[in-house]
């Protein structure tokens, strides 16, 4: 397709609804069922929209559908347009548009439950959906969520983020291992054995240790569950943040304070584009919850 090419046929609301259903489901068959249309009809509608815009919105080259960068950018615009139309017909429908908040692990830490409860009390007609997505940006860059709670610096184009607070790091050690009985640890204490690293959504890398004192071996995993399982099995120890100890207790893992590891910023991130109208309310409530304390 050539950028900017248009068929001359107007884009209708059905085109936007079909695209948004596909963007939410990442599956044409499920999107068709949701819209109560046939799969070929939804595919034709998406193709017509892409032809009008002159860009690919959905990548069909893999076994699983994914939004292209253009599709991610267009999703917010399409959602805002559909919401504006629906509000014009029924002002109550906009308030029912769910706000999807992603996280890769530990959510909002000790503030998670207060945030969810306060949101439900103040915004009962706008559901807040907390979604765990094993991805460095918790699905934000792929358009799967409206905002995300992230940890550590995030170098992804098109995102804006606000630092909400900073968490201390802790060591996660095997419960029956030699380090489990210590009251505190240093990074050097972990360097003698393998270190388990979550390279998909975690914040700990080998660069946390100074070059002259790095661990002799590492084991890489792809999510928090596998990280905990590996540590509990005695395959190595790990480093995470204090919220992990609160949100992910494990019978085979003991969390011990780390004396010499820098803290990790907790961010509220969103795409740098028009988004869900309740995003400012979410940011304001998050700040208020933090000010109150966990």
mmCIF file of C-alpha atoms in Angstrom:
data_model
loop_
_atom_site.group_PDB
_atom_site.id
_atom_site.type_symbol
_atom_site.label_atom_id
_atom_site.label_comp_id
_atom_site.label_asym_id
_atom_site.label_seq_id
_atom_site.Cartn_x
_atom_site.Cartn_y
_atom_site.Cartn_z
ATOM 1 C CA UNK A 1 0.000 0.000 0.000
ATOM 2 C CA UNK A 2 1.124 3.536 -0.628
ATOM 3 C CA UNK A 3 0.924 5.935 2.313
ATOM 4 C CA UNK A 4 -1.828 8.449 1.920
ATOM 5 C CA UNK A 5 -3.617 6.485 -0.790
ATOM 6 C CA UNK A 6 -7.404 6.570 -0.541
ATOM 7 C CA UNK A 7 -10.110 4.714 -2.443
ATOM 8 C CA UNK A 8 -12.384 7.729 -2.270
ATOM 9 C CA UNK A 9 -14.998 5.700 -0.402
ATOM 10 C CA UNK A 10 -15.893 7.181 2.980
ATOM 11 C CA UNK A 11 -14.890 5.434 6.170
ATOM 12 C CA UNK A 12 -17.940 4.459 8.178
ATOM 13 C CA UNK A 13 -18.352 3.699 11.854
ATOM 14 C CA UNK A 14 -18.526 -0.036 11.071
ATOM 15 C CA UNK A 15 -14.960 0.105 9.761
ATOM 16 C CA UNK A 16 -13.728 1.543 13.042
ATOM 17 C CA UNK A 17 -15.729 -0.894 15.163
ATOM 18 C CA UNK A 18 -14.382 -3.838 13.177
ATOM 19 C CA UNK A 19 -10.799 -2.631 13.577
ATOM 20 C CA UNK A 20 -11.231 -2.031 17.318
ATOM 21 C CA UNK A 21 -12.706 -5.498 17.803
ATOM 22 C CA UNK A 22 -9.736 -7.026 15.989
ATOM 23 C CA UNK A 23 -7.335 -4.862 18.006
ATOM 24 C CA UNK A 24 -8.906 -6.043 21.251
ATOM 25 C CA UNK A 25 -9.180 -9.719 20.350
ATOM 26 C CA UNK A 26 -6.112 -10.026 18.072
ATOM 27 C CA UNK A 27 -8.149 -12.693 16.291
ATOM 28 C CA UNK A 28 -10.524 -12.159 13.382
ATOM 29 C CA UNK A 29 -12.763 -15.099 14.292
ATOM 30 C CA UNK A 30 -13.324 -13.843 17.849
ATOM 31 C CA UNK A 31 -13.778 -10.282 16.578
ATOM 32 C CA UNK A 32 -16.427 -11.498 14.135
ATOM 33 C CA UNK A 33 -18.267 -13.363 16.890
ATOM 34 C CA UNK A 34 -18.164 -10.265 19.066
ATOM 35 C CA UNK A 35 -19.601 -8.144 16.245
ATOM 36 C CA UNK A 36 -22.062 -10.878 15.206
ATOM 37 C CA UNK A 37 -20.685 -10.863 11.690
ATOM 38 C CA UNK A 38 -19.016 -13.472 9.513
ATOM 39 C CA UNK A 39 -15.244 -13.736 9.475
ATOM 40 C CA UNK A 40 -14.979 -12.853 5.753
ATOM 41 C CA UNK A 41 -17.107 -9.746 6.302
ATOM 42 C CA UNK A 42 -14.837 -8.519 9.101
ATOM 43 C CA UNK A 43 -11.725 -9.250 7.030
ATOM 44 C CA UNK A 44 -13.149 -7.284 4.081
ATOM 45 C CA UNK A 45 -14.071 -4.377 6.341
ATOM 46 C CA UNK A 46 -10.543 -4.224 7.751
ATOM 47 C CA UNK A 47 -9.036 -4.433 4.267
ATOM 48 C CA UNK A 48 -11.248 -1.575 3.086
ATOM 49 C CA UNK A 49 -10.156 0.584 6.026
ATOM 50 C CA UNK A 50 -6.492 -0.156 5.366
ATOM 51 C CA UNK A 51 -6.951 0.630 1.681
ATOM 52 C CA UNK A 52 -8.529 3.962 2.518
ATOM 53 C CA UNK A 53 -5.750 4.884 4.950
ATOM 54 C CA UNK A 54 -3.005 3.547 2.729
ATOM 55 C CA UNK A 55 -1.281 1.666 5.576
ATOM 56 C CA UNK A 56 -1.350 -1.755 7.154
ATOM 57 C CA UNK A 57 -3.014 -1.681 10.552
ATOM 58 C CA UNK A 58 -2.733 -5.373 11.342
ATOM 59 C CA UNK A 59 0.246 -7.649 10.759
ATOM 60 C CA UNK A 60 -1.007 -10.945 9.328
ATOM 61 C CA UNK A 61 2.443 -12.407 8.649
ATOM 62 C CA UNK A 62 2.647 -14.383 11.903
ATOM 63 C CA UNK A 63 0.557 -17.162 13.436
ATOM 64 C CA UNK A 64 -0.943 -14.599 15.799
ATOM 65 C CA UNK A 65 -2.310 -11.274 14.621
ATOM 66 C CA UNK A 66 -0.572 -8.171 15.935
ATOM 67 C CA UNK A 67 -1.070 -4.457 15.451
ATOM 68 C CA UNK A 68 1.501 -2.685 13.313
ATOM 69 C CA UNK A 69 2.989 0.544 14.707
ATOM 70 C CA UNK A 70 0.476 2.394 12.531
ATOM 71 C CA UNK A 71 -2.294 0.212 13.964
ATOM 72 C CA UNK A 72 -1.245 1.015 17.526
ATOM 73 C CA UNK A 73 -1.296 4.735 16.758
ATOM 74 C CA UNK A 74 -4.634 4.508 14.944
ATOM 75 C CA UNK A 75 -6.307 2.494 17.712
ATOM 76 C CA UNK A 76 -6.514 5.443 20.106
ATOM 77 C CA UNK A 77 -7.887 7.709 17.386
ATOM 78 C CA UNK A 78 -10.476 5.136 16.321
ATOM 79 C CA UNK A 79 -11.514 4.467 19.918
ATOM 80 C CA UNK A 80 -11.882 8.187 20.608
ATOM 81 C CA UNK A 81 -13.981 8.634 17.453
ATOM 82 C CA UNK A 82 -16.283 5.728 18.314
ATOM 83 C CA UNK A 83 -16.596 6.893 21.912
ATOM 84 C CA UNK A 84 -17.483 10.415 20.787
ATOM 85 C CA UNK A 85 -20.173 9.043 18.475
ATOM 86 C CA UNK A 86 -21.602 6.803 21.184
ATOM 87 C CA UNK A 87 -21.576 9.648 23.700
ATOM 88 C CA UNK A 88 -23.504 11.837 21.297
ATOM 89 C CA UNK A 89 -26.238 9.207 21.197
ATOM 90 C CA UNK A 90 -26.031 8.103 24.832
ATOM 91 C CA UNK A 91 -23.812 10.027 27.228
ATOM 92 C CA UNK A 92 -23.816 7.105 29.666
ATOM 93 C CA UNK A 93 -21.981 4.745 27.330
ATOM 94 C CA UNK A 94 -18.679 6.620 27.416
ATOM 95 C CA UNK A 95 -18.439 6.193 31.163
ATOM 96 C CA UNK A 96 -18.798 2.421 30.710
ATOM 97 C CA UNK A 97 -15.764 2.166 28.416
ATOM 98 C CA UNK A 98 -13.309 -0.010 30.400
ATOM 99 C CA UNK A 99 -9.927 1.451 31.285
ATOM 100 C CA UNK A 100 -7.271 -1.246 30.749
ATOM 101 C CA UNK A 101 -4.250 -0.983 33.052
ATOM 102 C CA UNK A 102 -1.389 -3.325 32.244
ATOM 103 C CA UNK A 103 1.475 -4.556 34.390
ATOM 104 C CA UNK A 104 4.204 -7.124 33.882
ATOM 105 C CA UNK A 105 4.464 -8.125 37.559
ATOM 106 C CA UNK A 106 3.514 -6.835 41.012
ATOM 107 C CA UNK A 107 1.009 -4.296 39.639
ATOM 108 C CA UNK A 108 0.963 -1.236 41.958
ATOM 109 C CA UNK A 109 2.623 -3.115 44.806
ATOM 110 C CA UNK A 110 1.062 -2.401 48.231
ATOM 111 C CA UNK A 111 -1.071 0.309 46.659
ATOM 112 C CA UNK A 112 -2.845 -2.130 44.295
ATOM 113 C CA UNK A 113 -5.892 -2.932 46.422
ATOM 114 C CA UNK A 114 -6.420 0.666 47.637
ATOM 115 C CA UNK A 115 -6.267 1.868 44.027
ATOM 116 C CA UNK A 116 -8.786 -0.687 42.761
ATOM 117 C CA UNK A 117 -11.190 -0.077 45.631
ATOM 118 C CA UNK A 118 -11.004 3.709 45.418
ATOM 119 C CA UNK A 119 -11.477 3.617 41.640
ATOM 120 C CA UNK A 120 -14.584 1.437 41.928
ATOM 121 C CA UNK A 121 -16.064 3.783 44.526
ATOM 122 C CA UNK A 122 -15.436 6.940 42.508
ATOM 123 C CA UNK A 123 -15.875 5.667 38.961
ATOM 124 C CA UNK A 124 -18.342 2.766 39.177
ATOM 125 C CA UNK A 125 -19.396 3.133 35.546
ATOM 126 C CA UNK A 126 -15.855 2.961 34.179
ATOM 127 C CA UNK A 127 -14.445 -0.490 34.966
ATOM 128 C CA UNK A 128 -10.704 -0.559 35.713
ATOM 129 C CA UNK A 129 -9.289 -3.773 34.249
ATOM 130 C CA UNK A 130 -5.907 -4.805 35.686
ATOM 131 C CA UNK A 131 -4.134 -7.032 33.168
ATOM 132 C CA UNK A 132 -0.830 -8.860 33.632
ATOM 133 C CA UNK A 133 1.021 -9.053 30.310
ATOM 134 C CA UNK A 134 4.508 -10.566 30.182
ATOM 135 C CA UNK A 135 6.121 -7.838 28.133
ATOM 136 C CA UNK A 136 8.561 -5.037 28.985
ATOM 137 C CA UNK A 137 5.821 -2.428 28.442
ATOM 138 C CA UNK A 138 2.975 -4.690 29.652
ATOM 139 C CA UNK A 139 1.278 -4.573 26.258
ATOM 140 C CA UNK A 140 1.268 -0.780 26.017
ATOM 141 C CA UNK A 141 3.303 -0.462 22.824
ATOM 142 C CA UNK A 142 1.184 -3.181 21.205
ATOM 143 C CA UNK A 143 -2.039 -1.336 21.998
ATOM 144 C CA UNK A 144 -3.344 -4.038 24.343
ATOM 145 C CA UNK A 145 -3.838 -1.635 27.268
ATOM 146 C CA UNK A 146 -4.569 2.064 27.762
ATOM 147 C CA UNK A 147 -1.910 2.608 30.433
ATOM 148 C CA UNK A 148 0.664 0.505 32.235
ATOM 149 C CA UNK A 149 2.439 0.304 35.573
ATOM 150 C CA UNK A 150 6.084 -0.279 34.695
ATOM 151 C CA UNK A 151 9.298 -0.633 36.666
ATOM 152 C CA UNK A 152 12.703 0.681 35.749
ATOM 153 C CA UNK A 153 13.620 2.876 32.786
ATOM 154 C CA UNK A 154 11.619 2.086 29.657
ATOM 155 C CA UNK A 155 13.195 3.016 26.350
ATOM 156 C CA UNK A 156 10.251 2.701 23.969
ATOM 157 C CA UNK A 157 9.289 5.326 21.387
ATOM 158 C CA UNK A 158 5.902 6.957 21.595
ATOM 159 C CA UNK A 159 5.438 6.565 25.355
ATOM 160 C CA UNK A 160 5.230 9.162 28.103
ATOM 161 C CA UNK A 161 5.683 8.150 31.729
ATOM 162 C CA UNK A 162 5.383 9.638 35.206
ATOM 163 C CA UNK A 163 7.461 8.341 38.121
ATOM 164 C CA UNK A 164 5.061 7.556 40.967
ATOM 165 C CA UNK A 165 7.461 6.241 43.595
ATOM 166 C CA UNK A 166 10.692 4.287 43.993
ATOM 167 C CA UNK A 167 10.956 0.746 45.334
ATOM 168 C CA UNK A 168 13.898 -0.805 47.127
ATOM 169 C CA UNK A 169 15.377 -4.002 45.749
ATOM 170 C CA UNK A 170 15.398 -7.333 47.537
ATOM 171 C CA UNK A 171 17.155 -10.619 46.941
ATOM 172 C CA UNK A 172 14.992 -13.677 46.267
ATOM 173 C CA UNK A 173 16.823 -16.780 47.510
ATOM 174 C CA UNK A 174 16.036 -20.468 47.766
ATOM 175 C CA UNK A 175 14.164 -21.105 51.019
ATOM 176 C CA UNK A 176 16.420 -23.959 52.159
ATOM 177 C CA UNK A 177 19.606 -22.434 50.748
ATOM 178 C CA UNK A 178 22.549 -20.968 52.673
ATOM 179 C CA UNK A 179 21.432 -17.329 52.196
ATOM 180 C CA UNK A 180 17.879 -17.726 53.453
ATOM 181 C CA UNK A 181 18.756 -17.100 57.085
ATOM 182 C CA UNK A 182 20.574 -13.812 56.520
ATOM 183 C CA UNK A 183 19.001 -10.549 57.692
ATOM 184 C CA UNK A 184 20.428 -8.659 54.706
ATOM 185 C CA UNK A 185 22.577 -9.327 51.659
ATOM 186 C CA UNK A 186 24.853 -7.508 49.227
ATOM 187 C CA UNK A 187 25.054 -8.029 45.480
ATOM 188 C CA UNK A 188 28.421 -9.755 45.946
ATOM 189 C CA UNK A 189 26.706 -12.441 48.053
ATOM 190 C CA UNK A 190 24.668 -13.469 45.021
ATOM 191 C CA UNK A 191 27.583 -13.535 42.582
ATOM 192 C CA UNK A 192 29.000 -16.858 43.800
ATOM 193 C CA UNK A 193 26.099 -18.855 42.371
ATOM 194 C CA UNK A 194 23.800 -18.641 39.352
ATOM 195 C CA UNK A 195 21.464 -15.640 39.133
ATOM 196 C CA UNK A 196 18.001 -16.093 37.594
ATOM 197 C CA UNK A 197 17.091 -13.241 35.215
ATOM 198 C CA UNK A 198 13.647 -12.502 33.758
ATOM 199 C CA UNK A 199 14.783 -11.108 30.413
ATOM 200 C CA UNK A 200 11.274 -10.471 29.049
ATOM 201 C CA UNK A 201 9.582 -8.305 31.674
ATOM 202 C CA UNK A 202 12.075 -8.009 34.530
ATOM 203 C CA UNK A 203 14.315 -5.075 35.400
ATOM 204 C CA UNK A 204 17.395 -6.933 36.649
ATOM 205 C CA UNK A 205 20.272 -7.394 34.211
ATOM 206 C CA UNK A 206 23.859 -8.493 34.605
ATOM 207 C CA UNK A 207 24.755 -4.796 34.488
ATOM 208 C CA UNK A 208 23.433 -4.387 38.038
ATOM 209 C CA UNK A 209 26.713 -5.889 39.274
ATOM 210 C CA UNK A 210 30.030 -4.049 38.826
ATOM 211 C CA UNK A 211 32.156 -5.459 35.977
ATOM 212 C CA UNK A 212 34.711 -6.974 38.349
ATOM 213 C CA UNK A 213 32.121 -8.773 40.504
ATOM 214 C CA UNK A 214 29.495 -10.139 38.149
ATOM 215 C CA UNK A 215 27.823 -13.528 38.707
ATOM 216 C CA UNK A 216 29.679 -16.508 37.339
ATOM 217 C CA UNK A 217 26.518 -17.899 35.697
ATOM 218 C CA UNK A 218 22.985 -16.812 34.825
ATOM 219 C CA UNK A 219 19.723 -18.565 34.011
ATOM 220 C CA UNK A 220 17.183 -16.695 31.866
ATOM 221 C CA UNK A 221 13.411 -17.077 32.069
ATOM 222 C CA UNK A 222 10.485 -15.267 30.469
ATOM 223 C CA UNK A 223 8.072 -14.410 33.273
ATOM 224 C CA UNK A 224 7.692 -14.049 37.029
ATOM 225 C CA UNK A 225 6.174 -17.498 37.539
ATOM 226 C CA UNK A 226 9.130 -19.254 35.899
ATOM 227 C CA UNK A 227 11.520 -16.980 37.810
ATOM 228 C CA UNK A 228 10.028 -18.013 41.154
ATOM 229 C CA UNK A 229 9.942 -21.690 40.174
ATOM 230 C CA UNK A 230 13.619 -21.685 39.212
ATOM 231 C CA UNK A 231 14.647 -20.039 42.501
ATOM 232 C CA UNK A 232 12.490 -22.380 44.589
ATOM 233 C CA UNK A 233 14.056 -25.350 42.799
ATOM 234 C CA UNK A 234 17.517 -24.202 43.822
ATOM 235 C CA UNK A 235 18.687 -23.351 40.318
ATOM 236 C CA UNK A 236 19.822 -19.882 41.386
ATOM 237 C CA UNK A 237 18.881 -16.727 43.267
ATOM 238 C CA UNK A 238 17.396 -13.498 41.953
ATOM 239 C CA UNK A 239 16.899 -9.786 42.491
ATOM 240 C CA UNK A 240 13.585 -7.964 42.364
ATOM 241 C CA UNK A 241 11.728 -5.160 44.145
ATOM 242 C CA UNK A 242 9.974 -5.047 47.505
ATOM 243 C CA UNK A 243 6.544 -5.305 45.857
ATOM 244 C CA UNK A 244 7.423 -8.746 44.550
ATOM 245 C CA UNK A 245 7.747 -9.961 48.134
ATOM 246 C CA UNK A 246 4.258 -8.579 48.889
ATOM 247 C CA UNK A 247 2.534 -9.668 45.687
ATOM 248 C CA UNK A 248 4.306 -12.974 44.981
ATOM 249 C CA UNK A 249 4.882 -14.940 48.197
ATOM 250 C CA UNK A 250 6.238 -18.430 47.513
ATOM 251 C CA UNK A 251 6.858 -21.292 49.938
ATOM 252 C CA UNK A 252 10.179 -22.073 48.271
ATOM 253 C CA UNK A 253 11.474 -18.489 48.133
ATOM 254 C CA UNK A 254 12.693 -16.144 50.864
ATOM 255 C CA UNK A 255 13.041 -12.406 50.217
ATOM 256 C CA UNK A 256 15.999 -10.689 51.907
ATOM 257 C CA UNK A 257 16.814 -6.936 51.841
ATOM 258 C CA UNK A 258 19.703 -5.889 49.570
ATOM 259 C CA UNK A 259 21.979 -3.290 51.123
ATOM 260 C CA UNK A 260 23.836 -2.001 48.082
ATOM 261 C CA UNK A 261 21.380 -2.173 45.157
ATOM 262 C CA UNK A 262 19.842 1.029 43.731
ATOM 263 C CA UNK A 263 16.098 1.542 43.897
ATOM 264 C CA UNK A 264 13.710 0.984 41.000
ATOM 265 C CA UNK A 265 11.272 3.696 39.832
ATOM 266 C CA UNK A 266 7.634 2.684 39.401
ATOM 267 C CA UNK A 267 6.091 4.436 36.403
ATOM 268 C CA UNK A 268 2.603 5.113 35.123
ATOM 269 C CA UNK A 269 3.005 5.100 31.347
ATOM 270 C CA UNK A 270 0.699 5.783 28.421
ATOM 271 C CA UNK A 271 1.057 6.325 24.707
ATOM 272 C CA UNK A 272 1.814 9.852 23.540
ATOM 273 C CA UNK A 273 -1.499 10.162 21.705
ATOM 274 C CA UNK A 274 -5.169 10.763 22.464
ATOM 275 C CA UNK A 275 -6.302 7.948 24.727
ATOM 276 C CA UNK A 276 -8.958 6.913 27.195
ATOM 277 C CA UNK A 277 -10.664 10.002 28.651
ATOM 278 C CA UNK A 278 -10.283 8.650 32.204
ATOM 279 C CA UNK A 279 -6.470 8.516 32.095
ATOM 280 C CA UNK A 280 -6.055 11.863 33.929
ATOM 281 C CA UNK A 281 -8.373 10.577 36.674
ATOM 282 C CA UNK A 282 -6.261 7.428 37.006
ATOM 283 C CA UNK A 283 -3.025 9.395 37.348
ATOM 284 C CA UNK A 284 -4.570 11.732 39.929
ATOM 285 C CA UNK A 285 -5.907 8.850 41.998
ATOM 286 C CA UNK A 286 -2.575 7.012 41.860
ATOM 287 C CA UNK A 287 -0.819 10.097 43.254
ATOM 288 C CA UNK A 288 -3.449 10.449 45.971
ATOM 289 C CA UNK A 289 -3.119 6.795 47.026
ATOM 290 C CA UNK A 290 0.663 7.120 47.278
ATOM 291 C CA UNK A 291 0.342 10.300 49.355
ATOM 292 C CA UNK A 292 -1.858 8.429 51.816
ATOM 293 C CA UNK A 293 0.619 5.584 52.207
ATOM 294 C CA UNK A 294 0.068 1.855 51.629
#
